[in-house]
mmCIF file of C-alpha atoms in Angstrom:
data_model
loop_
_atom_site.group_PDB
_atom_site.id
_atom_site.type_symbol
_atom_site.label_atom_id
_atom_site.label_comp_id
_atom_site.label_asym_id
_atom_site.label_seq_id
_atom_site.Cartn_x
_atom_site.Cartn_y
_atom_site.Cartn_z
ATOM 1 C CA UNK A 1 -15.995 -3.018 -7.446
ATOM 2 C CA UNK A 2 -13.347 -5.681 -7.146
ATOM 3 C CA UNK A 3 -11.479 -6.724 -10.307
ATOM 4 C CA UNK A 4 -9.989 -10.173 -10.680
ATOM 5 C CA UNK A 5 -6.668 -9.966 -12.435
ATOM 6 C CA UNK A 6 -4.609 -12.783 -13.870
ATOM 7 C CA UNK A 7 -5.400 -16.055 -12.147
ATOM 8 C CA UNK A 8 -3.339 -18.978 -13.361
ATOM 9 C CA UNK A 9 -4.078 -22.604 -12.689
ATOM 10 C CA UNK A 10 -3.192 -22.882 -9.028
ATOM 11 C CA UNK A 11 -0.558 -25.091 -7.507
ATOM 12 C CA UNK A 12 0.253 -25.009 -3.829
ATOM 13 C CA UNK A 13 3.918 -24.773 -2.935
ATOM 14 C CA UNK A 14 5.358 -26.718 -0.020
ATOM 15 C CA UNK A 15 5.899 -24.647 3.085
ATOM 16 C CA UNK A 16 3.573 -21.846 2.018
ATOM 17 C CA UNK A 17 2.707 -19.598 4.919
ATOM 18 C CA UNK A 18 -0.894 -18.663 5.423
ATOM 19 C CA UNK A 19 -1.774 -15.294 6.813
ATOM 20 C CA UNK A 20 -5.395 -15.619 7.822
ATOM 21 C CA UNK A 21 -6.693 -13.170 10.300
ATOM 22 C CA UNK A 22 -8.365 -14.867 13.223
ATOM 23 C CA UNK A 23 -10.992 -12.152 13.294
ATOM 24 C CA UNK A 24 -12.232 -12.198 9.732
ATOM 25 C CA UNK A 25 -15.661 -13.750 9.852
ATOM 26 C CA UNK A 26 -15.835 -13.264 6.075
ATOM 27 C CA UNK A 27 -16.646 -16.219 3.948
ATOM 28 C CA UNK A 28 -15.127 -15.768 0.566
ATOM 29 C CA UNK A 29 -17.901 -15.322 -1.942
ATOM 30 C CA UNK A 30 -15.673 -14.615 -4.953
ATOM 31 C CA UNK A 31 -15.961 -17.286 -7.658
ATOM 32 C CA UNK A 32 -13.599 -20.244 -7.427
ATOM 33 C CA UNK A 33 -10.425 -19.399 -9.297
ATOM 34 C CA UNK A 34 -11.066 -20.217 -12.904
ATOM 35 C CA UNK A 35 -8.690 -20.165 -15.753
ATOM 36 C CA UNK A 36 -8.965 -16.801 -17.434
ATOM 37 C CA UNK A 37 -8.082 -16.392 -21.068
ATOM 38 C CA UNK A 38 -5.253 -13.953 -21.602
ATOM 39 C CA UNK A 39 -7.406 -12.125 -24.144
ATOM 40 C CA UNK A 40 -10.048 -11.376 -21.496
ATOM 41 C CA UNK A 41 -7.504 -9.525 -19.458
ATOM 42 C CA UNK A 42 -5.824 -7.217 -21.894
ATOM 43 C CA UNK A 43 -7.992 -7.411 -24.992
ATOM 44 C CA UNK A 44 -5.067 -8.592 -27.072
ATOM 45 C CA UNK A 45 -5.975 -11.532 -29.295
ATOM 46 C CA UNK A 46 -3.574 -14.246 -28.159
ATOM 47 C CA UNK A 47 -3.943 -18.011 -28.100
ATOM 48 C CA UNK A 48 -4.462 -19.356 -24.583
ATOM 49 C CA UNK A 49 -1.385 -21.121 -23.348
ATOM 50 C CA UNK A 50 -3.042 -24.304 -22.169
ATOM 51 C CA UNK A 51 0.187 -26.194 -21.836
ATOM 52 C CA UNK A 52 1.535 -23.663 -19.346
ATOM 53 C CA UNK A 53 -1.489 -23.952 -17.104
ATOM 54 C CA UNK A 54 -1.496 -27.711 -16.541
ATOM 55 C CA UNK A 55 0.181 -29.844 -13.924
ATOM 56 C CA UNK A 56 3.580 -29.821 -15.618
ATOM 57 C CA UNK A 57 5.852 -28.163 -13.068
ATOM 58 C CA UNK A 58 8.048 -25.530 -14.658
ATOM 59 C CA UNK A 59 10.792 -24.595 -12.254
ATOM 60 C CA UNK A 60 11.390 -21.203 -13.825
ATOM 61 C CA UNK A 61 7.753 -20.133 -13.518
ATOM 62 C CA UNK A 62 6.454 -18.601 -10.309
ATOM 63 C CA UNK A 63 2.992 -20.021 -9.710
ATOM 64 C CA UNK A 64 0.236 -18.353 -7.792
ATOM 65 C CA UNK A 65 -0.221 -19.598 -4.231
ATOM 66 C CA UNK A 66 -3.865 -19.819 -3.083
ATOM 67 C CA UNK A 67 -2.820 -20.014 0.570
ATOM 68 C CA UNK A 68 -1.521 -16.464 0.291
ATOM 69 C CA UNK A 69 -3.967 -15.236 -2.300
ATOM 70 C CA UNK A 70 -7.303 -16.119 -0.745
ATOM 71 C CA UNK A 71 -6.854 -14.382 2.644
ATOM 72 C CA UNK A 72 -5.536 -11.284 0.870
ATOM 73 C CA UNK A 73 -8.553 -11.207 -1.420
ATOM 74 C CA UNK A 74 -10.846 -11.634 1.553
ATOM 75 C CA UNK A 75 -9.156 -8.833 3.454
ATOM 76 C CA UNK A 76 -9.229 -6.548 0.426
ATOM 77 C CA UNK A 77 -12.953 -7.164 0.052
ATOM 78 C CA UNK A 78 -13.481 -6.549 3.760
ATOM 79 C CA UNK A 79 -11.553 -3.275 3.628
ATOM 80 C CA UNK A 80 -13.616 -2.193 0.634
ATOM 81 C CA UNK A 81 -16.783 -2.824 2.606
ATOM 82 C CA UNK A 82 -15.558 -0.929 5.664
ATOM 83 C CA UNK A 83 -14.358 2.133 3.753
ATOM 84 C CA UNK A 84 -16.530 2.434 0.638
ATOM 85 C CA UNK A 85 -16.088 6.212 0.721
ATOM 86 C CA UNK A 86 -12.419 6.106 -0.247
ATOM 87 C CA UNK A 87 -11.494 2.687 -1.641
ATOM 88 C CA UNK A 88 -11.965 2.563 -5.404
ATOM 89 C CA UNK A 89 -10.792 -1.003 -5.739
ATOM 90 C CA UNK A 90 -8.881 -3.707 -3.875
ATOM 91 C CA UNK A 91 -7.128 -6.315 -6.038
ATOM 92 C CA UNK A 92 -4.588 -9.043 -5.557
ATOM 93 C CA UNK A 93 -2.002 -8.838 -8.325
ATOM 94 C CA UNK A 94 -0.610 -11.715 -10.300
ATOM 95 C CA UNK A 95 2.286 -11.857 -7.823
ATOM 96 C CA UNK A 96 -0.087 -12.406 -4.865
ATOM 97 C CA UNK A 97 0.218 -8.846 -3.567
ATOM 98 C CA UNK A 98 -2.737 -6.906 -2.180
ATOM 99 C CA UNK A 99 -3.184 -3.480 -3.759
ATOM 100 C CA UNK A 100 -5.802 -1.041 -2.501
ATOM 101 C CA UNK A 101 -6.514 1.860 -4.848
ATOM 102 C CA UNK A 102 -7.965 4.879 -3.080
ATOM 103 C CA UNK A 103 -9.171 8.400 -3.686
ATOM 104 C CA UNK A 104 -6.555 10.996 -2.582
ATOM 105 C CA UNK A 105 -8.871 12.354 0.131
ATOM 106 C CA UNK A 106 -8.741 8.977 1.824
ATOM 107 C CA UNK A 107 -5.040 8.679 2.649
ATOM 108 C CA UNK A 108 -5.393 9.215 6.398
ATOM 109 C CA UNK A 109 -8.603 7.199 6.917
ATOM 110 C CA UNK A 110 -7.412 4.173 4.940
ATOM 111 C CA UNK A 111 -3.932 4.115 6.475
ATOM 112 C CA UNK A 112 -5.362 4.578 9.969
ATOM 113 C CA UNK A 113 -7.786 1.730 9.343
ATOM 114 C CA UNK A 114 -5.031 -0.596 8.163
ATOM 115 C CA UNK A 115 -2.827 0.292 11.108
ATOM 116 C CA UNK A 116 -5.332 0.469 13.965
ATOM 117 C CA UNK A 117 -7.995 -2.084 13.168
ATOM 118 C CA UNK A 118 -7.778 -5.497 14.846
ATOM 119 C CA UNK A 119 -8.034 -7.400 11.598
ATOM 120 C CA UNK A 120 -5.366 -5.276 9.892
ATOM 121 C CA UNK A 121 -2.566 -4.278 12.290
ATOM 122 C CA UNK A 122 -0.341 -3.065 9.449
ATOM 123 C CA UNK A 123 1.829 -1.303 11.933
ATOM 124 C CA UNK A 124 4.938 -1.091 9.774
ATOM 125 C CA UNK A 125 5.177 1.436 6.933
ATOM 126 C CA UNK A 126 7.843 -0.107 4.746
ATOM 127 C CA UNK A 127 8.017 2.505 2.024
ATOM 128 C CA UNK A 128 6.369 5.453 0.354
ATOM 129 C CA UNK A 129 7.241 5.854 -3.283
ATOM 130 C CA UNK A 130 5.932 7.665 -6.284
ATOM 131 C CA UNK A 131 5.479 6.708 -9.920
ATOM 132 C CA UNK A 132 5.472 9.379 -12.610
ATOM 133 C CA UNK A 133 3.331 8.644 -15.660
ATOM 134 C CA UNK A 134 3.252 11.958 -17.547
ATOM 135 C CA UNK A 135 0.535 10.920 -19.993
ATOM 136 C CA UNK A 136 -2.077 10.659 -17.244
ATOM 137 C CA UNK A 137 -4.246 13.480 -15.985
ATOM 138 C CA UNK A 138 -2.958 12.847 -12.449
ATOM 139 C CA UNK A 139 0.590 12.017 -13.335
ATOM 140 C CA UNK A 140 1.925 11.006 -9.933
ATOM 141 C CA UNK A 141 0.892 7.732 -8.332
ATOM 142 C CA UNK A 142 1.900 7.659 -4.672
ATOM 143 C CA UNK A 143 2.353 4.170 -3.255
ATOM 144 C CA UNK A 144 2.383 3.230 0.440
ATOM 145 C CA UNK A 145 3.784 -0.211 1.278
ATOM 146 C CA UNK A 146 2.650 -1.655 4.587
ATOM 147 C CA UNK A 147 3.568 -4.753 6.569
ATOM 148 C CA UNK A 148 1.572 -6.479 9.278
ATOM 149 C CA UNK A 149 3.860 -8.290 11.687
ATOM 150 C CA UNK A 150 0.964 -9.883 13.521
ATOM 151 C CA UNK A 151 -0.452 -11.570 10.419
ATOM 152 C CA UNK A 152 2.723 -11.707 8.292
ATOM 153 C CA UNK A 153 0.972 -9.861 5.530
ATOM 154 C CA UNK A 154 1.814 -7.047 3.151
ATOM 155 C CA UNK A 155 -0.493 -4.512 1.583
ATOM 156 C CA UNK A 156 -0.050 -1.663 -0.814
ATOM 157 C CA UNK A 157 -2.139 1.526 -0.884
ATOM 158 C CA UNK A 158 -2.060 3.635 -4.037
ATOM 159 C CA UNK A 159 -3.341 7.172 -4.638
ATOM 160 C CA UNK A 160 -2.894 9.710 -7.366
ATOM 161 C CA UNK A 161 -2.220 13.398 -7.660
ATOM 162 C CA UNK A 162 -0.814 15.948 -10.072
ATOM 163 C CA UNK A 163 1.901 18.598 -9.753
ATOM 164 C CA UNK A 164 -0.251 21.145 -7.967
ATOM 165 C CA UNK A 165 -2.619 19.143 -5.769
ATOM 166 C CA UNK A 166 -1.230 18.331 -2.318
ATOM 167 C CA UNK A 167 -1.747 15.081 -0.445
ATOM 168 C CA UNK A 168 -2.332 14.765 3.257
ATOM 169 C CA UNK A 169 0.792 13.735 5.142
ATOM 170 C CA UNK A 170 0.507 10.506 7.109
ATOM 171 C CA UNK A 171 3.180 11.406 9.663
ATOM 172 C CA UNK A 172 0.491 11.466 12.332
ATOM 173 C CA UNK A 173 -0.217 7.805 11.578
ATOM 174 C CA UNK A 174 3.288 6.523 10.766
ATOM 175 C CA UNK A 175 6.410 8.217 12.090
ATOM 176 C CA UNK A 176 8.406 6.584 9.317
ATOM 177 C CA UNK A 177 6.527 8.636 6.750
ATOM 178 C CA UNK A 178 8.544 11.711 7.633
ATOM 179 C CA UNK A 179 11.633 11.073 5.510
ATOM 180 C CA UNK A 180 9.778 9.105 2.868
ATOM 181 C CA UNK A 181 7.475 12.044 2.179
ATOM 182 C CA UNK A 182 10.421 14.386 2.138
ATOM 183 C CA UNK A 183 11.995 12.159 -0.510
ATOM 184 C CA UNK A 184 8.828 12.137 -2.617
ATOM 185 C CA UNK A 185 8.640 15.924 -2.351
ATOM 186 C CA UNK A 186 12.275 16.349 -3.289
ATOM 187 C CA UNK A 187 12.315 13.868 -6.156
ATOM 188 C CA UNK A 188 8.849 14.403 -7.652
ATOM 189 C CA UNK A 189 7.424 17.620 -6.277
ATOM 190 C CA UNK A 190 4.356 16.132 -4.576
ATOM 191 C CA UNK A 191 3.471 18.423 -1.679
ATOM 192 C CA UNK A 192 2.250 16.985 1.637
ATOM 193 C CA UNK A 193 0.086 19.148 3.882
ATOM 194 C CA UNK A 194 0.531 19.008 7.654
ATOM 195 C CA UNK A 195 4.002 17.552 7.338
ATOM 196 C CA UNK A 196 6.157 18.596 10.321
ATOM 197 C CA UNK A 197 9.247 19.388 8.244
ATOM 198 C CA UNK A 198 8.893 19.129 4.469
ATOM 199 C CA UNK A 199 12.199 20.066 2.871
ATOM 200 C CA UNK A 200 14.712 18.595 0.463
ATOM 201 C CA UNK A 201 16.526 15.496 1.571
ATOM 202 C CA UNK A 202 18.626 14.100 -1.284
ATOM 203 C CA UNK A 203 19.360 16.958 -3.674
ATOM 204 C CA UNK A 204 21.977 19.620 -3.142
ATOM 205 C CA UNK A 205 21.047 22.882 -1.336
ATOM 206 C CA UNK A 206 19.714 25.300 -3.917
ATOM 207 C CA UNK A 207 19.104 22.546 -6.468
ATOM 208 C CA UNK A 208 16.240 23.353 -8.768
ATOM 209 C CA UNK A 209 13.968 20.767 -10.269
ATOM 210 C CA UNK A 210 12.586 17.396 -9.295
ATOM 211 C CA UNK A 211 14.982 14.746 -10.586
ATOM 212 C CA UNK A 212 12.791 11.631 -10.711
ATOM 213 C CA UNK A 213 10.203 13.184 -12.977
ATOM 214 C CA UNK A 214 10.149 11.693 -16.436
ATOM 215 C CA UNK A 215 10.731 15.066 -18.080
ATOM 216 C CA UNK A 216 13.900 15.702 -16.082
ATOM 217 C CA UNK A 217 16.887 14.608 -18.200
ATOM 218 C CA UNK A 218 19.094 11.763 -17.033
ATOM 219 C CA UNK A 219 22.231 13.897 -16.941
ATOM 220 C CA UNK A 220 20.460 16.897 -15.415
ATOM 221 C CA UNK A 221 20.926 20.535 -16.319
ATOM 222 C CA UNK A 222 24.008 21.581 -14.348
ATOM 223 C CA UNK A 223 27.486 20.196 -14.084
ATOM 224 C CA UNK A 224 29.853 20.579 -11.129
ATOM 225 C CA UNK A 225 33.587 20.811 -11.569
ATOM 226 C CA UNK A 226 36.546 22.059 -9.589
ATOM 227 C CA UNK A 227 37.969 25.243 -11.084
ATOM 228 C CA UNK A 228 41.646 25.758 -10.409
ATOM 229 C CA UNK A 229 41.598 29.525 -10.958
ATOM 230 C CA UNK A 230 38.725 30.173 -8.577
ATOM 231 C CA UNK A 231 39.894 27.355 -6.257
ATOM 232 C CA UNK A 232 36.370 26.059 -5.685
ATOM 233 C CA UNK A 233 33.692 23.891 -7.203
ATOM 234 C CA UNK A 234 31.756 25.762 -9.912
ATOM 235 C CA UNK A 235 28.332 24.978 -11.348
ATOM 236 C CA UNK A 236 27.911 25.274 -15.105
ATOM 237 C CA UNK A 237 25.379 24.059 -17.630
ATOM 238 C CA UNK A 238 26.056 20.458 -18.507
ATOM 239 C CA UNK A 239 28.111 19.695 -21.606
ATOM 240 C CA UNK A 240 28.585 16.114 -22.641
ATOM 241 C CA UNK A 241 31.479 16.450 -25.003
ATOM 242 C CA UNK A 242 31.516 12.715 -25.533
ATOM 243 C CA UNK A 243 31.218 10.806 -28.730
ATOM 244 C CA UNK A 244 29.337 7.500 -29.242
ATOM 245 C CA UNK A 245 26.570 8.513 -26.793
ATOM 246 C CA UNK A 246 23.632 7.778 -29.074
ATOM 247 C CA UNK A 247 22.077 4.516 -27.869
ATOM 248 C CA UNK A 248 19.494 2.222 -29.444
ATOM 249 C CA UNK A 249 17.355 1.297 -26.494
ATOM 250 C CA UNK A 250 15.179 -1.385 -28.062
ATOM 251 C CA UNK A 251 16.652 -4.831 -28.538
ATOM 252 C CA UNK A 252 16.682 -6.408 -32.025
ATOM 253 C CA UNK A 253 15.291 -9.661 -30.591
ATOM 254 C CA UNK A 254 11.591 -10.097 -29.977
ATOM 255 C CA UNK A 255 10.953 -10.256 -26.230
ATOM 256 C CA UNK A 256 7.168 -10.724 -25.964
ATOM 257 C CA UNK A 257 5.792 -12.976 -28.725
ATOM 258 C CA UNK A 258 2.281 -12.722 -27.211
ATOM 259 C CA UNK A 259 2.248 -8.961 -27.643
ATOM 260 C CA UNK A 260 3.443 -8.878 -31.215
ATOM 261 C CA UNK A 261 0.357 -6.904 -32.319
ATOM 262 C CA UNK A 262 0.329 -4.720 -29.218
ATOM 263 C CA UNK A 263 1.579 -1.596 -30.955
ATOM 264 C CA UNK A 264 -1.060 -1.898 -33.654
ATOM 265 C CA UNK A 265 -3.807 -2.322 -31.058
ATOM 266 C CA UNK A 266 -2.627 0.624 -29.010
ATOM 267 C CA UNK A 267 -2.583 2.916 -31.988
ATOM 268 C CA UNK A 268 -6.072 1.749 -32.963
ATOM 269 C CA UNK A 269 -7.489 2.563 -29.528
ATOM 270 C CA UNK A 270 -5.502 5.754 -29.487
ATOM 271 C CA UNK A 271 -4.294 4.681 -26.084
ATOM 272 C CA UNK A 272 -2.110 6.475 -23.604
ATOM 273 C CA UNK A 273 -1.667 9.946 -24.909
ATOM 274 C CA UNK A 274 -4.834 11.754 -23.987
ATOM 275 C CA UNK A 275 -4.660 14.079 -20.981
ATOM 276 C CA UNK B 1 0.204 -4.225 42.681
ATOM 277 C CA UNK B 2 2.966 -6.802 43.028
ATOM 278 C CA UNK B 3 4.522 -8.366 39.981
ATOM 279 C CA UNK B 4 5.461 -11.467 41.956
ATOM 280 C CA UNK B 5 2.387 -13.325 40.834
ATOM 281 C CA UNK B 6 2.669 -12.237 37.203
ATOM 282 C CA UNK B 7 5.438 -11.869 34.679
ATOM 283 C CA UNK B 8 8.514 -9.723 35.144
ATOM 284 C CA UNK B 9 8.755 -8.312 31.641
ATOM 285 C CA UNK B 10 6.989 -8.418 28.329
ATOM 286 C CA UNK B 11 10.250 -8.881 26.449
ATOM 287 C CA UNK B 12 9.310 -5.975 24.185
ATOM 288 C CA UNK B 13 11.190 -2.699 24.447
ATOM 289 C CA UNK B 14 9.066 0.148 25.689
ATOM 290 C CA UNK B 15 6.094 -2.030 26.597
ATOM 291 C CA UNK B 16 5.682 -2.236 30.353
ATOM 292 C CA UNK B 17 3.964 -5.096 32.160
ATOM 293 C CA UNK B 18 0.312 -4.374 32.877
ATOM 294 C CA UNK B 19 -0.608 -5.752 36.309
ATOM 295 C CA UNK B 20 -4.354 -5.142 35.914
ATOM 296 C CA UNK B 21 -5.086 -5.964 32.290
ATOM 297 C CA UNK B 22 -8.699 -6.922 32.921
ATOM 298 C CA UNK B 23 -9.505 -3.427 34.184
ATOM 299 C CA UNK B 24 -7.728 -1.747 31.253
ATOM 300 C CA UNK B 25 -9.341 -4.014 28.701
ATOM 301 C CA UNK B 26 -12.895 -3.769 29.990
ATOM 302 C CA UNK B 27 -12.602 0.024 30.171
ATOM 303 C CA UNK B 28 -11.239 0.265 26.611
ATOM 304 C CA UNK B 29 -13.745 -2.167 25.155
ATOM 305 C CA UNK B 30 -16.703 -0.479 26.869
ATOM 306 C CA UNK B 31 -15.682 2.906 25.542
ATOM 307 C CA UNK B 32 -15.182 1.463 22.067
ATOM 308 C CA UNK B 33 -18.631 -0.116 22.107
ATOM 309 C CA UNK B 34 -20.167 3.198 23.149
ATOM 310 C CA UNK B 35 -18.476 4.909 20.208
ATOM 311 C CA UNK B 36 -19.491 2.157 17.800
ATOM 312 C CA UNK B 37 -23.109 2.529 18.897
ATOM 313 C CA UNK B 38 -23.066 6.019 17.418
ATOM 314 C CA UNK B 39 -22.296 4.709 13.932
ATOM 315 C CA UNK B 40 -25.014 3.596 11.528
ATOM 316 C CA UNK B 41 -26.107 0.040 12.203
ATOM 317 C CA UNK B 42 -25.558 -1.114 8.636
ATOM 318 C CA UNK B 43 -21.926 0.012 8.545
ATOM 319 C CA UNK B 44 -19.684 -2.985 7.966
ATOM 320 C CA UNK B 45 -16.966 -1.508 10.183
ATOM 321 C CA UNK B 46 -19.378 -1.215 13.090
ATOM 322 C CA UNK B 47 -20.709 -4.753 12.694
ATOM 323 C CA UNK B 48 -17.337 -6.467 12.452
ATOM 324 C CA UNK B 49 -15.672 -4.375 15.151
ATOM 325 C CA UNK B 50 -18.552 -4.954 17.550
ATOM 326 C CA UNK B 51 -18.238 -8.669 16.918
ATOM 327 C CA UNK B 52 -14.509 -8.620 17.608
ATOM 328 C CA UNK B 53 -14.765 -6.403 20.683
ATOM 329 C CA UNK B 54 -17.669 -8.337 22.207
ATOM 330 C CA UNK B 55 -15.841 -11.609 21.657
ATOM 331 C CA UNK B 56 -12.753 -10.286 23.415
ATOM 332 C CA UNK B 57 -14.775 -8.683 26.175
ATOM 333 C CA UNK B 58 -16.494 -12.007 26.814
ATOM 334 C CA UNK B 59 -13.100 -13.693 27.001
ATOM 335 C CA UNK B 60 -11.797 -11.039 29.414
ATOM 336 C CA UNK B 61 -14.845 -11.296 31.662
ATOM 337 C CA UNK B 62 -14.833 -15.063 31.830
ATOM 338 C CA UNK B 63 -11.120 -15.740 32.214
ATOM 339 C CA UNK B 64 -9.415 -14.327 35.336
ATOM 340 C CA UNK B 65 -6.049 -15.974 34.718
ATOM 341 C CA UNK B 66 -3.825 -13.776 32.528
ATOM 342 C CA UNK B 67 -1.781 -16.386 30.683
ATOM 343 C CA UNK B 68 -4.847 -18.467 29.884
ATOM 344 C CA UNK B 69 -6.585 -15.321 28.697
ATOM 345 C CA UNK B 70 -3.643 -14.598 26.397
ATOM 346 C CA UNK B 71 -3.886 -18.097 24.929
ATOM 347 C CA UNK B 72 -7.606 -17.794 24.485
ATOM 348 C CA UNK B 73 -7.475 -14.450 22.716
ATOM 349 C CA UNK B 74 -4.501 -15.755 20.733
ATOM 350 C CA UNK B 75 -3.140 -12.378 19.653
ATOM 351 C CA UNK B 76 0.156 -12.016 21.488
ATOM 352 C CA UNK B 77 0.732 -10.871 25.046
ATOM 353 C CA UNK B 78 -1.977 -9.176 27.064
ATOM 354 C CA UNK B 79 -0.083 -5.880 26.922
ATOM 355 C CA UNK B 80 -0.165 -6.100 23.116
ATOM 356 C CA UNK B 81 -3.900 -6.820 23.304
ATOM 357 C CA UNK B 82 -4.273 -3.642 25.367
ATOM 358 C CA UNK B 83 -2.327 -1.762 22.688
ATOM 359 C CA UNK B 84 -4.633 -3.120 19.988
ATOM 360 C CA UNK B 85 -7.672 -2.072 22.011
ATOM 361 C CA UNK B 86 -6.259 1.445 22.424
ATOM 362 C CA UNK B 87 -5.648 1.697 18.690
ATOM 363 C CA UNK B 88 -9.140 0.460 17.843
ATOM 364 C CA UNK B 89 -10.632 3.044 20.214
ATOM 365 C CA UNK B 90 -8.667 5.811 18.533
ATOM 366 C CA UNK B 91 -9.751 4.515 15.138
ATOM 367 C CA UNK B 92 -13.421 4.465 16.157
ATOM 368 C CA UNK B 93 -13.102 8.086 17.325
ATOM 369 C CA UNK B 94 -11.575 9.113 14.011
ATOM 370 C CA UNK B 95 -14.137 7.168 12.003
ATOM 371 C CA UNK B 96 -16.967 9.059 13.692
ATOM 372 C CA UNK B 97 -15.462 12.199 12.209
ATOM 373 C CA UNK B 98 -14.508 10.770 8.794
ATOM 374 C CA UNK B 99 -17.640 8.629 8.246
ATOM 375 C CA UNK B 100 -16.039 6.200 5.764
ATOM 376 C CA UNK B 101 -19.256 4.168 5.346
ATOM 377 C CA UNK B 102 -20.702 6.779 3.022
ATOM 378 C CA UNK B 103 -20.657 6.017 -0.713
ATOM 379 C CA UNK B 104 -17.567 6.623 -2.844
ATOM 380 C CA UNK B 105 -16.634 10.328 -3.040
ATOM 381 C CA UNK B 106 -15.040 10.078 -6.460
ATOM 382 C CA UNK B 107 -13.961 7.615 -9.111
ATOM 383 C CA UNK B 108 -10.531 7.832 -10.660
ATOM 384 C CA UNK B 109 -10.289 9.242 -14.202
ATOM 385 C CA UNK B 110 -10.802 6.496 -16.831
ATOM 386 C CA UNK B 111 -7.205 5.487 -17.549
ATOM 387 C CA UNK B 112 -5.688 6.345 -14.204
ATOM 388 C CA UNK B 113 -4.924 2.803 -13.087
ATOM 389 C CA UNK B 114 -4.335 1.313 -16.521
ATOM 390 C CA UNK B 115 -1.043 -0.600 -16.724
ATOM 391 C CA UNK B 116 0.636 -1.246 -19.103
ATOM 392 C CA UNK B 117 -0.458 1.976 -20.805
#
């Protein structure tokens, strides 16, 4: 199932590069881009901003570019048809970026397809990162960012896992994955099976914990200092003997007038906190 | 085979000039087609890949001149085309084991992809 996310009134920018694959015989059967009411997307009752969507050019707004969007949508649809076993959905985000959401068993097949297939050729693995959302059942969202040099195209592949379930390492597909997966292991604790050398890469030897997890405190648990009596660096539990360290993180000014009732709606749906 | 008639270098590090690209390509494409024939006929991957491979095979068989073949295929140098064919062959082999045309093995939990929360 392919979801259509935010589609603004389209305006083509000068000098936009198109990234059509010469080998896609797909004809795009998705509906012509129609203006979608903001309330259809998020369920929040907001007035539709008609003025924003018309021909008035606003230089501070980044408009959607159909020349980039349409081929990405077509490729996402094509990938979904080739690998229905693993691809849960393939969307193009509001920023004209292709995101393919897959089942964790499908890491190797989907990445191999994107790299090896003629119409994909996403030979470059730009990044592997992880997002920790503790309220979800599978808290870690592992993201693979790919680049196709042949078609000047980027794609993103997202999977999910929790603390205990390992993912398959893609080092056999992309050599670059080696250090990226080590970083994800070190920072989040996501284990990768069949990795040639999965060990810590950024934390100190003997460091305990996974620092980028949301439940790991910003200042950590241990503090290092040089002790003059012992003439070496000692590790002690952290003590912030500093005053004025209580911060108000939310700004007094309203940032999102459209989402003024968002908190009320979320509490009504009971959103976000169920495991 | 002499390189005097063809090009001296591909310009790409690690990619050597292929003096008999037609032989390499026809061999790779034939093997790929044999592998694809073992997949179910309604699989989208099989249909599209067969179309691509047959198109390129037709180009290779009808065009003996290398530089004109490169222009006709329009996907970089002929050595890169050979690389793409090798990758597609490897992919077809792996797909026969993985069988990705089967229906979805599992949906994500209901709020897994919800953002903002």
